[in-house]
XYZ file of C-alpha atoms in Angstrom:
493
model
C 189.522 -21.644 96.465
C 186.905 -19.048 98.136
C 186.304 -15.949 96.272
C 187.884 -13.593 99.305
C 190.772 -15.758 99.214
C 191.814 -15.498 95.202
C 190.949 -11.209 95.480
C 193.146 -11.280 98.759
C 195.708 -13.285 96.478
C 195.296 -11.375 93.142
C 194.909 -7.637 94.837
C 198.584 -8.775 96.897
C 200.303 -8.556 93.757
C 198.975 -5.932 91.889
C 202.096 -3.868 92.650
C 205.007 -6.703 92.381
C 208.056 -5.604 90.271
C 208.844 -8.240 88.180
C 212.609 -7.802 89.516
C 215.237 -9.903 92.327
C 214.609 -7.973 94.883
C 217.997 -8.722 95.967
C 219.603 -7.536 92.588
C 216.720 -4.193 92.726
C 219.425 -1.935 95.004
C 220.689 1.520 94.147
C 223.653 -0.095 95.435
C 224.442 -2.570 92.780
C 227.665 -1.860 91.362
C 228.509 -1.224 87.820
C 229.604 -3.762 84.998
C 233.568 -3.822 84.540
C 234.673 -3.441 80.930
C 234.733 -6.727 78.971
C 237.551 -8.663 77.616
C 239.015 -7.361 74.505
C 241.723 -8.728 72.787
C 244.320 -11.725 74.209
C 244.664 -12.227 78.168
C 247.021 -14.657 79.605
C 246.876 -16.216 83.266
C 247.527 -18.788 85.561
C 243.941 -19.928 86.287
C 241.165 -18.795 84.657
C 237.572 -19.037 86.490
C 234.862 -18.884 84.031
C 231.495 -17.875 85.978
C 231.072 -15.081 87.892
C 228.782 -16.164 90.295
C 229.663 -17.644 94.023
C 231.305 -20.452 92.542
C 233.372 -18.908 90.854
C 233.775 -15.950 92.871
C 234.954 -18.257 95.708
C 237.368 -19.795 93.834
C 238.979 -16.792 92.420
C 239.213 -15.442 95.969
C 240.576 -18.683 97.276
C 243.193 -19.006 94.687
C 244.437 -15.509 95.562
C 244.418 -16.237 99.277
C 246.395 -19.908 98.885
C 249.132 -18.160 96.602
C 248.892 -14.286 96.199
C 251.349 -14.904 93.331
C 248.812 -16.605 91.361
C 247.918 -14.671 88.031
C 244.043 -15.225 88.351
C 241.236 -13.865 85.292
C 237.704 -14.473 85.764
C 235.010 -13.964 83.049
C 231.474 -13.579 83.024
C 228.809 -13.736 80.616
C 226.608 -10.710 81.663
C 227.353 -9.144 85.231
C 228.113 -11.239 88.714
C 225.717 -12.594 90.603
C 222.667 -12.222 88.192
C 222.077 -15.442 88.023
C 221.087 -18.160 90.415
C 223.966 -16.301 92.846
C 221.771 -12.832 92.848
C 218.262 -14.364 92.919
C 218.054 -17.266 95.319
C 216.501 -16.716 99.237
C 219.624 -16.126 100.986
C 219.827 -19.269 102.954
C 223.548 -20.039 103.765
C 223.789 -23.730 104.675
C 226.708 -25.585 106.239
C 225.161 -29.167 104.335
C 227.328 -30.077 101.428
C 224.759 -32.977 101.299
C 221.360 -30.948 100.464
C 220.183 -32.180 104.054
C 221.170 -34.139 106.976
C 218.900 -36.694 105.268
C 220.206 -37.043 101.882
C 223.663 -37.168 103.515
C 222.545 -40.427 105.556
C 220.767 -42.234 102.353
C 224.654 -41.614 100.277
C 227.180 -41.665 102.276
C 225.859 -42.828 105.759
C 229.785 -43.910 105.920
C 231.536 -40.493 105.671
C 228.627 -38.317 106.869
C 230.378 -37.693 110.014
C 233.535 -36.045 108.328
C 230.686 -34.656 105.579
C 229.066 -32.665 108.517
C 232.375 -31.555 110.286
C 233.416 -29.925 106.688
C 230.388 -28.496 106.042
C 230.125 -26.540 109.075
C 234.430 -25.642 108.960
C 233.384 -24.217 105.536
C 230.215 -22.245 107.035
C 232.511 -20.815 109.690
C 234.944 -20.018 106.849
C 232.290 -17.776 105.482
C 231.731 -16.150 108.047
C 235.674 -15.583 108.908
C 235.584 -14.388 105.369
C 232.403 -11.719 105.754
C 233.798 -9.929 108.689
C 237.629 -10.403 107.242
C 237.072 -8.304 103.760
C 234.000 -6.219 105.829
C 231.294 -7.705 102.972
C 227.806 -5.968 104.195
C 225.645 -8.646 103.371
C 223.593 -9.143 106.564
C 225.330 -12.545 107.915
C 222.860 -13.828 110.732
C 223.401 -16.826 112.337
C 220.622 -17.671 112.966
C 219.924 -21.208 112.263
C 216.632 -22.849 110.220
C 213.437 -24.367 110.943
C 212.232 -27.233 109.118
C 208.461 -26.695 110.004
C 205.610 -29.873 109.797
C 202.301 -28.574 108.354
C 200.947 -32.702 108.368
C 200.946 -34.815 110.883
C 203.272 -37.461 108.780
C 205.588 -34.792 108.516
C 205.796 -34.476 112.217
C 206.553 -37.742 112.451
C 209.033 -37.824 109.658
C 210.883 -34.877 111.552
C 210.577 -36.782 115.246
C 212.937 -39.493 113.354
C 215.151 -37.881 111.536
C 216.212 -36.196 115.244
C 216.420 -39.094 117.162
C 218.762 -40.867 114.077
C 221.061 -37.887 114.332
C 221.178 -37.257 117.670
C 221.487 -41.321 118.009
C 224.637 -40.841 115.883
C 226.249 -38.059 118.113
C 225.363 -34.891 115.990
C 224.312 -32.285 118.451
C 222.532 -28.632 117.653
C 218.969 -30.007 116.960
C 215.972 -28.972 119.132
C 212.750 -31.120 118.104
C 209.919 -28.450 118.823
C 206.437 -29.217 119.055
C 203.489 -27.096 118.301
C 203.382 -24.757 120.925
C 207.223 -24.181 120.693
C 207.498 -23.475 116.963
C 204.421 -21.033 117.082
C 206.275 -19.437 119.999
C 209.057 -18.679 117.478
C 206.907 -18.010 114.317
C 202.878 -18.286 114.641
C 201.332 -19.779 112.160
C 197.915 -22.103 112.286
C 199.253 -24.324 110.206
C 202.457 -25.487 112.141
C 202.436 -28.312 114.101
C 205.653 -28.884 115.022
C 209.407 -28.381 113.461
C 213.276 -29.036 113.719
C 215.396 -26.386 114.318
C 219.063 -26.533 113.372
C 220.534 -23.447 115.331
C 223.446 -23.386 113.941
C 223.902 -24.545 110.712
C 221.992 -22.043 108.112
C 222.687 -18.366 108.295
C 220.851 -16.007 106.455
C 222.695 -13.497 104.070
C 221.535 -10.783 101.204
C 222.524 -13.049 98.497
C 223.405 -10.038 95.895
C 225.569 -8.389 98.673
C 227.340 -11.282 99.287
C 228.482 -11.700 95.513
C 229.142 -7.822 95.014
C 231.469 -7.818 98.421
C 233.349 -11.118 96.807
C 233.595 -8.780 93.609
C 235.343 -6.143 95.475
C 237.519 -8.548 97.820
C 238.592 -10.378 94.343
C 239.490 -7.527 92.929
C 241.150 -6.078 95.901
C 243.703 -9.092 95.653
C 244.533 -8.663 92.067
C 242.052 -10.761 90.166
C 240.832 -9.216 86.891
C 237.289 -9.643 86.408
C 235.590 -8.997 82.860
C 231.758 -9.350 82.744
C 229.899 -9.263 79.709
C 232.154 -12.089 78.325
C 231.232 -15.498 77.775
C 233.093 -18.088 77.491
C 232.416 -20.126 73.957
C 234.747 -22.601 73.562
C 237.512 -24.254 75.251
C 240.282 -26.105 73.766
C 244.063 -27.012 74.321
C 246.201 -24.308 72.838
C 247.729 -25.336 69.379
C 244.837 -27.349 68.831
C 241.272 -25.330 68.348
C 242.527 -22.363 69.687
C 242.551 -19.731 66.652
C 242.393 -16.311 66.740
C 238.892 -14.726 67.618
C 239.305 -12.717 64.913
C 241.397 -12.590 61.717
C 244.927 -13.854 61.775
C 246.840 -16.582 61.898
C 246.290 -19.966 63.819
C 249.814 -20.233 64.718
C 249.113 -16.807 67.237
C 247.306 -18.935 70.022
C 250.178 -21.395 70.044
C 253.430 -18.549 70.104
C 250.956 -16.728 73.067
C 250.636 -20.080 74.809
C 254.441 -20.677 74.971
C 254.972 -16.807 76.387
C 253.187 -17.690 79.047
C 253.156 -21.588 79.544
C 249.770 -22.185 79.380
C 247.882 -25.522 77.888
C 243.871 -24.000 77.737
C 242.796 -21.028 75.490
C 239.341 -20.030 75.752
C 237.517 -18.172 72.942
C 235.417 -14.914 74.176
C 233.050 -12.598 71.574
C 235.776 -10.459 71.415
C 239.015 -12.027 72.297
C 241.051 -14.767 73.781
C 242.086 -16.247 77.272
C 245.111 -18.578 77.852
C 245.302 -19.848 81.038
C 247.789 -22.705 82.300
C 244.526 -23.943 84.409
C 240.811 -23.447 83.932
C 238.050 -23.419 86.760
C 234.859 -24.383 85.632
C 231.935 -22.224 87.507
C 228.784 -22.244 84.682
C 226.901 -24.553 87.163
C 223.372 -24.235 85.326
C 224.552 -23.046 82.065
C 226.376 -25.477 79.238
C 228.997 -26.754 80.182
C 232.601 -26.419 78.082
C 233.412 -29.855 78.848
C 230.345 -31.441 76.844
C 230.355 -34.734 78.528
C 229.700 -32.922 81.569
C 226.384 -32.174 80.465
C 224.025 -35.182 80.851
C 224.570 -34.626 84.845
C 222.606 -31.890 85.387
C 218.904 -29.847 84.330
C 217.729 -26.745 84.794
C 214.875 -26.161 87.287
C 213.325 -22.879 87.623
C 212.006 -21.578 91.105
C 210.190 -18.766 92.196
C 209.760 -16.332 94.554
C 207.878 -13.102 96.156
C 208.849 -10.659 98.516
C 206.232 -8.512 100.651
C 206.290 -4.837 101.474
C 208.054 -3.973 104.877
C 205.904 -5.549 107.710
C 204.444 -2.858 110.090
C 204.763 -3.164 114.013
C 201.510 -4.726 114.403
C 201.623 -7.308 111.251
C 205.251 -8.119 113.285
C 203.824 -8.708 116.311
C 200.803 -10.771 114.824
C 203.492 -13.632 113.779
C 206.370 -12.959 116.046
C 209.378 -14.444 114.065
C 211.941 -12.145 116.875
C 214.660 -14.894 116.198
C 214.954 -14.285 112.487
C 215.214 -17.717 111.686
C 214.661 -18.967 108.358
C 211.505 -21.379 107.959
C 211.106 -24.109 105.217
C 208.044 -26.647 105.089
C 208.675 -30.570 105.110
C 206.298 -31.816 101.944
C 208.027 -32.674 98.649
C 206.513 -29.334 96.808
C 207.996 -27.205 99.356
C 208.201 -22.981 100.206
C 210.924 -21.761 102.301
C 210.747 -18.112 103.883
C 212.369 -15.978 106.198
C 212.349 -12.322 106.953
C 214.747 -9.633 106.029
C 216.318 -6.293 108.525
C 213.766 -3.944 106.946
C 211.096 -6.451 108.263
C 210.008 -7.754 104.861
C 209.251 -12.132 103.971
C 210.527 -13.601 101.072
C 208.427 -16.453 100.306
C 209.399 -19.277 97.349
C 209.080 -22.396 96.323
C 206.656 -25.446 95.463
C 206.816 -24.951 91.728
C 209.701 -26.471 90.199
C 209.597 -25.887 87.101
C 211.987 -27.728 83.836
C 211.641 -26.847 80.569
C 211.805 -29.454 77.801
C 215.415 -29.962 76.606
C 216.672 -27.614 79.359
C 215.795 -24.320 77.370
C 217.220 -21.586 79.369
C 215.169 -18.286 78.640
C 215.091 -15.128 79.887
C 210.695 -15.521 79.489
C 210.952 -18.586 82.070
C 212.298 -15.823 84.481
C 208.489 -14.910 85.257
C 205.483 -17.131 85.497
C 202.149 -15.220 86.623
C 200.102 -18.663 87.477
C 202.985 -19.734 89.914
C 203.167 -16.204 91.305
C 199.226 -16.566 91.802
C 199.825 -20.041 93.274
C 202.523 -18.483 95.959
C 200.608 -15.184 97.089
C 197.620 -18.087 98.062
C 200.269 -20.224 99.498
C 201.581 -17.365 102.105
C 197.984 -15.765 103.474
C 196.751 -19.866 103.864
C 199.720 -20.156 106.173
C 199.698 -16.262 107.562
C 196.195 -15.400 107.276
C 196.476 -12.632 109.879
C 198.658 -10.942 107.254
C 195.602 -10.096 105.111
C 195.781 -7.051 102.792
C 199.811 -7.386 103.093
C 201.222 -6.768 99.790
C 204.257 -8.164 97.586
C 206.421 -5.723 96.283
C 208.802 -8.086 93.975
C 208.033 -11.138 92.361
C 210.942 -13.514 90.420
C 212.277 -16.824 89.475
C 215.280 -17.932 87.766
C 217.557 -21.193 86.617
C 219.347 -23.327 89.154
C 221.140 -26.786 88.674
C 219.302 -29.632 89.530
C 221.554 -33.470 89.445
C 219.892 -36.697 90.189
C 221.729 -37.054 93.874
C 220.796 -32.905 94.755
C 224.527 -32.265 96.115
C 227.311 -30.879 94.089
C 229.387 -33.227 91.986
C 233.340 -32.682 90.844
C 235.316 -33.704 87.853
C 238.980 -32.523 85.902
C 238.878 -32.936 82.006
C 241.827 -32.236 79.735
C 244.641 -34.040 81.730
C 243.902 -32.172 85.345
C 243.898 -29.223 83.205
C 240.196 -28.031 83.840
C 238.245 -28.733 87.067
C 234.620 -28.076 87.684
C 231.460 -28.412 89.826
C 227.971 -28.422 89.180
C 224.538 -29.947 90.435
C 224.616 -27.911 93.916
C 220.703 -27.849 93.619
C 220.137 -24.915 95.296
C 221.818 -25.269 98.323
C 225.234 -23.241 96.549
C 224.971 -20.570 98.574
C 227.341 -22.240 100.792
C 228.294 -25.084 99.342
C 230.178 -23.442 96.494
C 232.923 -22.461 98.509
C 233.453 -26.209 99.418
C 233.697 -26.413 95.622
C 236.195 -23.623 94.993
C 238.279 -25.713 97.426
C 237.397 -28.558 95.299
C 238.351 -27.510 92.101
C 241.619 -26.057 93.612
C 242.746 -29.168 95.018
C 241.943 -31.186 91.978
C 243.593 -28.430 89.553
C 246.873 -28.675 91.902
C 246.971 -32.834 91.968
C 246.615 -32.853 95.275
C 245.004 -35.428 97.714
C 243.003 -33.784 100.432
C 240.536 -34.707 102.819
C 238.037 -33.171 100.475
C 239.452 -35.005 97.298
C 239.383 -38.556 98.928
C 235.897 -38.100 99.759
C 233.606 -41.170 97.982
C 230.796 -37.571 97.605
C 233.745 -36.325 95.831
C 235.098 -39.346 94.067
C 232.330 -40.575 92.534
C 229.223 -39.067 89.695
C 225.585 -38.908 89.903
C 223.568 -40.459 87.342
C 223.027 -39.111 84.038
C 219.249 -37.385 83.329
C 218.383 -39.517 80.050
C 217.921 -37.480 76.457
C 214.885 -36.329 75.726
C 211.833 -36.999 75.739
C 212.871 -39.168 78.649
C 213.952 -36.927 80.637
C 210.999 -34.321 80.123
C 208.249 -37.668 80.553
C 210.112 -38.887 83.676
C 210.615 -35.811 85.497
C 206.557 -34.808 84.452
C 206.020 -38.296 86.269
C 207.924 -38.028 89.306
C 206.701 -33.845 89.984
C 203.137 -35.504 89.755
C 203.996 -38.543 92.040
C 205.519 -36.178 94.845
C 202.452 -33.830 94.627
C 200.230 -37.424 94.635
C 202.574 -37.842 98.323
C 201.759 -35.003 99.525
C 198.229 -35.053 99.276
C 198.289 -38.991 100.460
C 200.019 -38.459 104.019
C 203.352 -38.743 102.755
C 202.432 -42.658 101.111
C 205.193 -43.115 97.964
C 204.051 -44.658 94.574
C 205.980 -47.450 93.040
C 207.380 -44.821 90.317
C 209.274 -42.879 93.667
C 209.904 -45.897 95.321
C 211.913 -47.107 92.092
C 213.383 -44.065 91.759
C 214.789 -44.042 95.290
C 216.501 -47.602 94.926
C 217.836 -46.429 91.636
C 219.479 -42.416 93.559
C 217.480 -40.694 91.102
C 214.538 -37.934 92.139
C 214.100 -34.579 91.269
C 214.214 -31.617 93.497
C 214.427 -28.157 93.753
């Protein structure tokens, strides 16, 4: 790297919060109280992120009657929910392309649900009046190589071949019409299927609407163990065993759920952890942790604005394996994240893996390589965090306990969206009933397990370095990738 480039890179962000900027608002609402004592319910959602969130507010909406409780472990939306880059998706499938490769046979019905549920987020936004900056605005999958043109040229012709419609191929001159960068040679646009949201606002605004239906919320409560009442369902505290089982039969319910300080006994649970442990143990093997990272520059000025264009707001991702997506917020600033994927051995989740200078470093270089007429731009907020990571990238669905619990998990990072599809999910499932989303095969069947460790830590090492090996060989697969495609495994972020 030249010497002006690293000081442009280092001086950028001297001034970075280490914050979400998302979550970094003076209007970010206040914790609610946590659980003390017993609570009883109908369904209980444990997570308080948009999974959960969704399928609190979707419970209420199907039956208003419902008696709904939904616990966090610290305060909604702090998590993957408040910290990701705002890009609302109508894939269920993490990409038109990963659709094709696992379900070429349903895809079709896959892409007509997906963008029903997008729609039904939108409905939702303007219904409850959340002020979270919904733009429709569609996303740009941008080609920086020349393989990666190519790669883009057929994956339009397949799906326009197969009667999807909303695709415009773009070739240099186009995309740098829409967002000017020297390194862009081409792209696919998807007008509209992605939207782009304030991720933080959209969880605080489900908060309210939840709670606005009659859904109490606790945060600061984690769920630590789940059981069937009568069972391993003791008191949190002192007393005696026999009290979960005499609250159970007040109130019909099969589940109790242990808290720090209290109890919850709920007919039906809803499983929304996503990256965290599961309750249902054998649920576990499915999915990692991956963390990601991002920055966020200081507000653009009129002339930095009109040096790159970008009037159509869209959002912008690259096409290699290590890849950034980007896209500009209404007070003008970029968010800019990616490449780095980054698992910790045996899935530690820590608050220190929240922050990683050398990746930080490694983005700020990144950005003024592909903007370089943004020089002297700074970054006011700088962040990673957790999200779920399975070995098919797409959300997976389960019940344990009899149809008592449901869950989903693995939406590797594409849950800003796709979560809702899961509420509905985990609804159906929890009510026994066959849908058109519950006789889905994507629904129907599991990913494949990650392997214990130190597999897992020595395989994912091997495939990271044999995607970055891709990228800097035109595109060209090793045998290790090549195996791992036959097998549906990979790793993404």
């Amino acid at each position: 790297m030249a010497p002006g480039a690293m000081r442009t890179a280092l001086t950028s962000l001297s001034d970075a919060q280490p914050v979400p900027y998302w979550l970094d608002d003076p209007g970010r609402p206040g914790a609610l109280p946590a659980l003390t004592g017993d609570e009883h319910c109908d369904l209980l959602v444990i997570g308080g992120g948009y999974s959960g969130l969704w399928t609190a507010l979707l419970a209420k909406e199907r039956d208003p009657g419902r008696d709904v409780v939904l616990i966090e472990g610290h305060e909604v939306g702090w998590a993957a929910s408040g910290r990701n880059g705002g890009f609302c998706s109508a894939s269920l499938t993490h990409g038109f392309g990963n659709g094709l490769a696992r379900w070429p046979g349903e895809l079709r019905r896959l892409e007509e649900l997906g963008e029903r549920n997008l729609d039904a987020i939108e409905a939702t936004v303007a219904r409850y009046g959340i002020d979270c900056a919904f733009e429709r605005t569609g996303e740009i999958d941008v080609a920086t190589e020349p393989y990666q043109l190519d790669d883009l040229r057929a994956l339009y012709e397949e799906a326009t071949g197969l009667g999807f419609t909303g695709l415009e191929l773009l070739d240099r001159d186009a995309v740098r019409a829409e967002v000017d960068s020297p390194t862009f040679l081409g792209g696919l646009w998807d007008r509209r299927g992605v939207a782009m949201l304030h991720p933080a606002k959209l969880v605080w605004g489900l908060k309210q609407a939840c709670l606005d239906l009659g859904v109490r919320l606790y945060e600061n409560t984690r769920g630590l163990e789940l059981a069937r009442v009568g069972r391993r369902a003791g008191p949190a505290g002192a007393g005696p065993a026999g009290a979960g089982a005499a609250g159970a039969r007040r109130t019909g319910a099969g589940m109790a759920v242990r808290t720090p300080y209290g109890r919850v006994f709920a007919r039906r649970v809803a499983l929304g952890t996503n990256v965290f442990p599961s309750l249902v143990r054998r649920v576990r093997p499915y999915t990692v942790p991956v963390y990601d990272y991002a920055l966020m520059t200081e507000p653009l000025t009129d002339g930095q604005l009109s040096a790159i264009g970008w009037k159509n707001r869209q959002g912008l991702g690259d096409s290699a394996n290590q890849f950034h997506y980007f896209r500009i917020t209404p007070d003008h600033r970029i968010l800019w994240g990616g490449y780095d994927a980054v698992y910790p051995y045996g899935g530690r989740l820590s608050a220190e893996l929240d922050h990683r200078p050398e990746t930080y470093l490694k983005l700020a270089t990144h950005f003024f390589d592909c903007f370089p007429q943004l020089a002297g731009l700074r970054f006011s907020h700088a962040w990673g965090g957790a999200i779920d990571t399975c070995s098919r990238f797409s959300a997976f669905f389960g019940t344990a306990y009899d149809g008592q619990v449901a869950y989903a998990a693995g939406y590797t990072g594409l849950g800003v969206g796709a979560t809702r599809f899961g509420g509905e999910v985990m609804l159906d499932l929890l009510a026994g009933e066959r849908t058109e989303r519950t006789e889905l095969e994507m629904v129907r069947s599991k990913p494949l397990p990650f392997p214990p460790e130190p597999a897992a830590w020595a395989g994912i090492g091997l495939t990271k370095w044999s995607l970055a090996r891709a990228d800097a060989r035109g595109g060209r697969r090793n045998a290790w990738l090549r195996t791992m495609d036959r097998l549906g495994l990979g790793f993404d972020s």
